[in-house]
Amino acid sequence: MSVIDIAKGMGLTLGYMFKRPVTVQYPRDKVQIQPRFRGRHHLLRHPDTGLEKCIGCSLCAAACPAYAIYVEAAENDPANPVSPGERYAKIYEINMLRCIFCGFCEEACPTGAVVLGHEFEIADFRYQDFVYRKEDMLVGTKGSKWQRREAEAKGKDVKLGFEAGPRPELEGVDY
Amino acid sequence: MKVRVNDVELDLAPGTSAIDAVFAAGGDVPYFCSQEYMSPIGACRMCLAQVGAPRKERDGSWVMDEATGQPKIFWFPNLMATCTTQVMEGMVIDTLSERVKTAQNGMVEFTLINHPLDCPVCDKGGACELQDRSYEFGDGLSRFQFDKRHNEKHHPLSDLITLDRERCIQCKRCVRYFEEVPGDEVLDFIERTAHTYIGTADPGLPSNFTGNIADICPVGALLDASSRFRGRNWEYDHTRTTSMDDATGAAIIVDARTGRIERIKAALNPDVNKTWIDDGTRFGHEYADSPDRLTTPLIRRQGKLEPATWDEATAFIAERLKGLSGKDVGIAIRSDSTLEEGVAAMALAEELGTGQLDHAPRPAATLIGNQVATITDLATADAILVVGDLTEEAGVLDLRVKDALKGVTPPTLMPHGVPIADLRLKEHMPRQREILTVAAPYRVDLMRHAGATVRYPAGGEAAFFRALGKLAADANALLGEADEAAAGMSTGQARALVARLAAAKRGVIVLGGLALNRRESAEAARALVKAVGAKELAVGPMANSYGLELLGVLPSHERYGYAGMLDGAKALVLSHLDPAQDGEVAERLRGKDLLVVHDIFMTETAHLADVVLPAASVYERDGTVVNLEGRFLPVRAAPVDAGSSTDLTGVARALGEAMGKRLEGRSVRSARRVLKKRFDIDFAELPDHGLLPRAKSRGPVKALAGEVAAGTGNVLVVPSMARAEYLSRNRHLAAAVGGNRLRVNPEDAVKHNLTGGAEVRLKVGGTWRQAVVHVTDGVPRGLMTIPSLPEQPVGLAQADLAGIVVEQVRLEVAS
């Protein structure tokens, strides 16, 4: 190793001092997330009717390699349906501690009801708080359980620490 | 005869269908309309194959192929439906050629034209024959670009069965099922071509066997309404076990999910139930998931029952037992306890040194006769006499009797199991009704299929059998007028019946609960069985009545039996029994030094108990039962969440530990060691279809159960398929059968001011019963019938008809 080699290396290092840093001052600054990033799940609704897309078929649970999803279906009341058709998900739960965010559930879903969104700030304190129920994932619910608890305590809106480009599958999801 | 299937040479019996030849050769053809126990009709056209056969010259020699020197194969010009083609000598079947594959692919595409793509919401999804076959034999594409047929998606055929008319592929299985198996023409095709749909003439499905059509439907058109959307097929834990709802021991599959039983399906047992079960078995499970199930032991402290641990509860019992003489303790278990539980009860009785041990309900006569028929004997009988309401008591036997009427012997098993298409079966087969005689004090369902019926006066079983016995001894004897009236038949009728039974080579006499509950009638019946050289099939009151009697869970003396111990014993251990429904018995139970109740609900008796132990329901036990023909059948526990409840072996273990003893029946394994010594059978290895070893009982039963007085009564307590005590908790079944039926003659209804459909309470014997009035001319004037409870012996009882309380009047639902 010669002095020239050392100078080359140091030069490379020195060069980076004049480039824009890639480190983001999270949570003060927002992270830029790729559109196809796989974060926590959203349960979507049909934008025109407002009915849930989920029909409770449990195919996501069947596809899940981590056994993180539990679905219990029930029959729609024709006068007051939850979803189009006869069947809807009475209980829909995802255990975010078990979930490996592989996206198989999204692929298995015949109606495009469950889509992995961009939210990744789902750290929490108690095991039970990692089990996300239907109301925690339906469109219109912003933020993780913990973020929503904190926002409620402070009386402020949920503040998300990221920005992401649009993704057509996330129909109706607005960050 | 020699048959070649895709280069596999087979030697098959004449009469075999081509589809069975293919399966016997290890091949596969898809099919939707064929079903093992129904006539093959070739409706779905899926089982097409290329079939050819050699031809004979006029002189009887084969037409030879000059090139090969072998008989020349003449191929049928079109593909043949293999399920309706019978094999011939030298037949060649090809299921692998391109032509066959194209045809199968085309048929899948054609069947799917009008089949909706709603597999994700369909309860059949994942266990659907059409889905599986489409994957295997279809190519995944459809060229059909128009709208599919639209029809009713959710048509409730009955409270138990939902029909989705879009999904139907017109295989005709359900239509054929009703005509061929229970013999009621209920369903049929309506309209033609693509507009064809399944429908009924009248609303509802008037049969006890409707649930089977949900099992045999190859698509999701007919579905079990009670388990609608409860789970997907791959999510269920399937437990193959034996039904404990009646004495036939039908094979069932219990499907449970997250600790709940969601549905019950029929399983195959060719010697018992084939693939059919009755609705009571299929839909009568909802009580096991009731939220009011007992989940922890309760101990009475300062007059109140409080939750406790098993250790506390058993320590409490052991402490209280110390102050008592063992002889004063009575132990009674219900007759649907397993053999293993019987061993536990016997070990406990032996440890305490008490002879007060019994199972209840137990008929007054023994169930183990000298000439016990098998169910197959019944299905192949050439003369049958049924006494009682077989449809209600043991539904499977009702179907097997109807098998005998067809005169087709059960098929021989093939390498792939039961033949898929039995060509001897036809649609609308003539039935030999004349071989069946049904006798009962009121009109029963099976009478519609019988050649001769007898309606004898209630309580007249003994007179009925004695009259027949008299004619069997002397064919020229004459019955007096009084005898004729008591037996409900004329001398001529009786003579014809006896002649038929005596002439038959395989005669079977089926004794229902009413015939068995009086010693004199059972003795007269058995004398008749002997005199005419027939076999008998005694229908025990519960699933393991035969087994517990065989094992010897019996009192040492008649007065120590169940009825006696309620009076005499100072302390009682009752498993699944609720005698306190009778107000007088409840008073006596209050005076007991110790009352231990092992049950699944807070029953009347449990409210009086000192200790209540949570029990496992019949679906949650491992063990063995013996059905009415003496067949040992395995019972396996379904994963049901019921807290710390356990069966009687668990009680024996916990109580034994508290007493410092290791009792013999402390676990299923330990009980099976005892049973192996007794019966020389390894019960852990019992095959699904059971074993029929003709185990010898320990000689005649010395201590017979007490019998109901012969006297008169105005209400006949009748044995029933639907468990009366749990019916209110079986929501769907209760809706379908309309509750516990108090059947009343129209004239009596007017007399007592009862309207059909009214919910009433009445005191039968000492027990208040809730029932729904059902006005029918099927019961004679001056008699009402009500389904029995396990604690209430069948037979005539006196009810306070003036004191009937009408709770609610409903409109009568057509039935």
mmCIF file of C-alpha atoms in Angstrom, chain B residues 340 622-624 632-636 668-673 675-676 680-688 691:
data_model
loop_
_atom_site.group_PDB
_atom_site.id
_atom_site.type_symbol
_atom_site.label_atom_id
_atom_site.label_comp_id
_atom_site.label_asym_id
_atom_site.label_seq_id
_atom_site.Cartn_x
_atom_site.Cartn_y
_atom_site.Cartn_z
ATOM 1 C CA GLU B 340 -63.827 -45.976 29.230
ATOM 2 C CA ASP B 622 -62.035 -40.083 23.501
ATOM 3 C CA GLY B 623 -63.368 -43.542 23.958
ATOM 4 C CA THR B 624 -65.344 -46.421 22.578
ATOM 5 C CA PHE B 632 -67.310 -51.506 18.917
ATOM 6 C CA LEU B 633 -66.816 -48.061 17.411
ATOM 7 C CA PRO B 634 -64.180 -45.428 18.174
ATOM 8 C CA VAL B 635 -65.150 -42.024 19.535
ATOM 9 C CA ARG B 636 -62.617 -39.245 19.161
ATOM 10 C CA VAL B 668 -58.591 -43.306 28.697
ATOM 11 C CA ARG B 669 -55.350 -45.283 28.412
ATOM 12 C CA SER B 670 -55.688 -46.834 31.826
ATOM 13 C CA ALA B 671 -59.337 -47.702 31.170
ATOM 14 C CA ARG B 672 -58.341 -49.321 27.892
ATOM 15 C CA ARG B 673 -55.930 -51.626 29.716
ATOM 16 C CA LEU B 675 -61.040 -53.171 28.590
ATOM 17 C CA LYS B 676 -58.343 -55.132 26.777
ATOM 18 C CA ASP B 680 -59.356 -58.827 24.224
ATOM 19 C CA ILE B 681 -59.458 -55.861 21.838
ATOM 20 C CA ASP B 682 -56.876 -53.094 21.603
ATOM 21 C CA PHE B 683 -59.192 -50.099 21.689
ATOM 22 C CA ALA B 684 -56.460 -47.627 20.791
ATOM 23 C CA GLU B 685 -56.160 -49.363 17.412
ATOM 24 C CA LEU B 686 -59.881 -49.740 16.725
ATOM 25 C CA PRO B 687 -60.535 -49.252 12.982
ATOM 26 C CA ASP B 688 -62.842 -46.437 11.859
ATOM 27 C CA LEU B 691 -65.220 -54.254 15.116
#
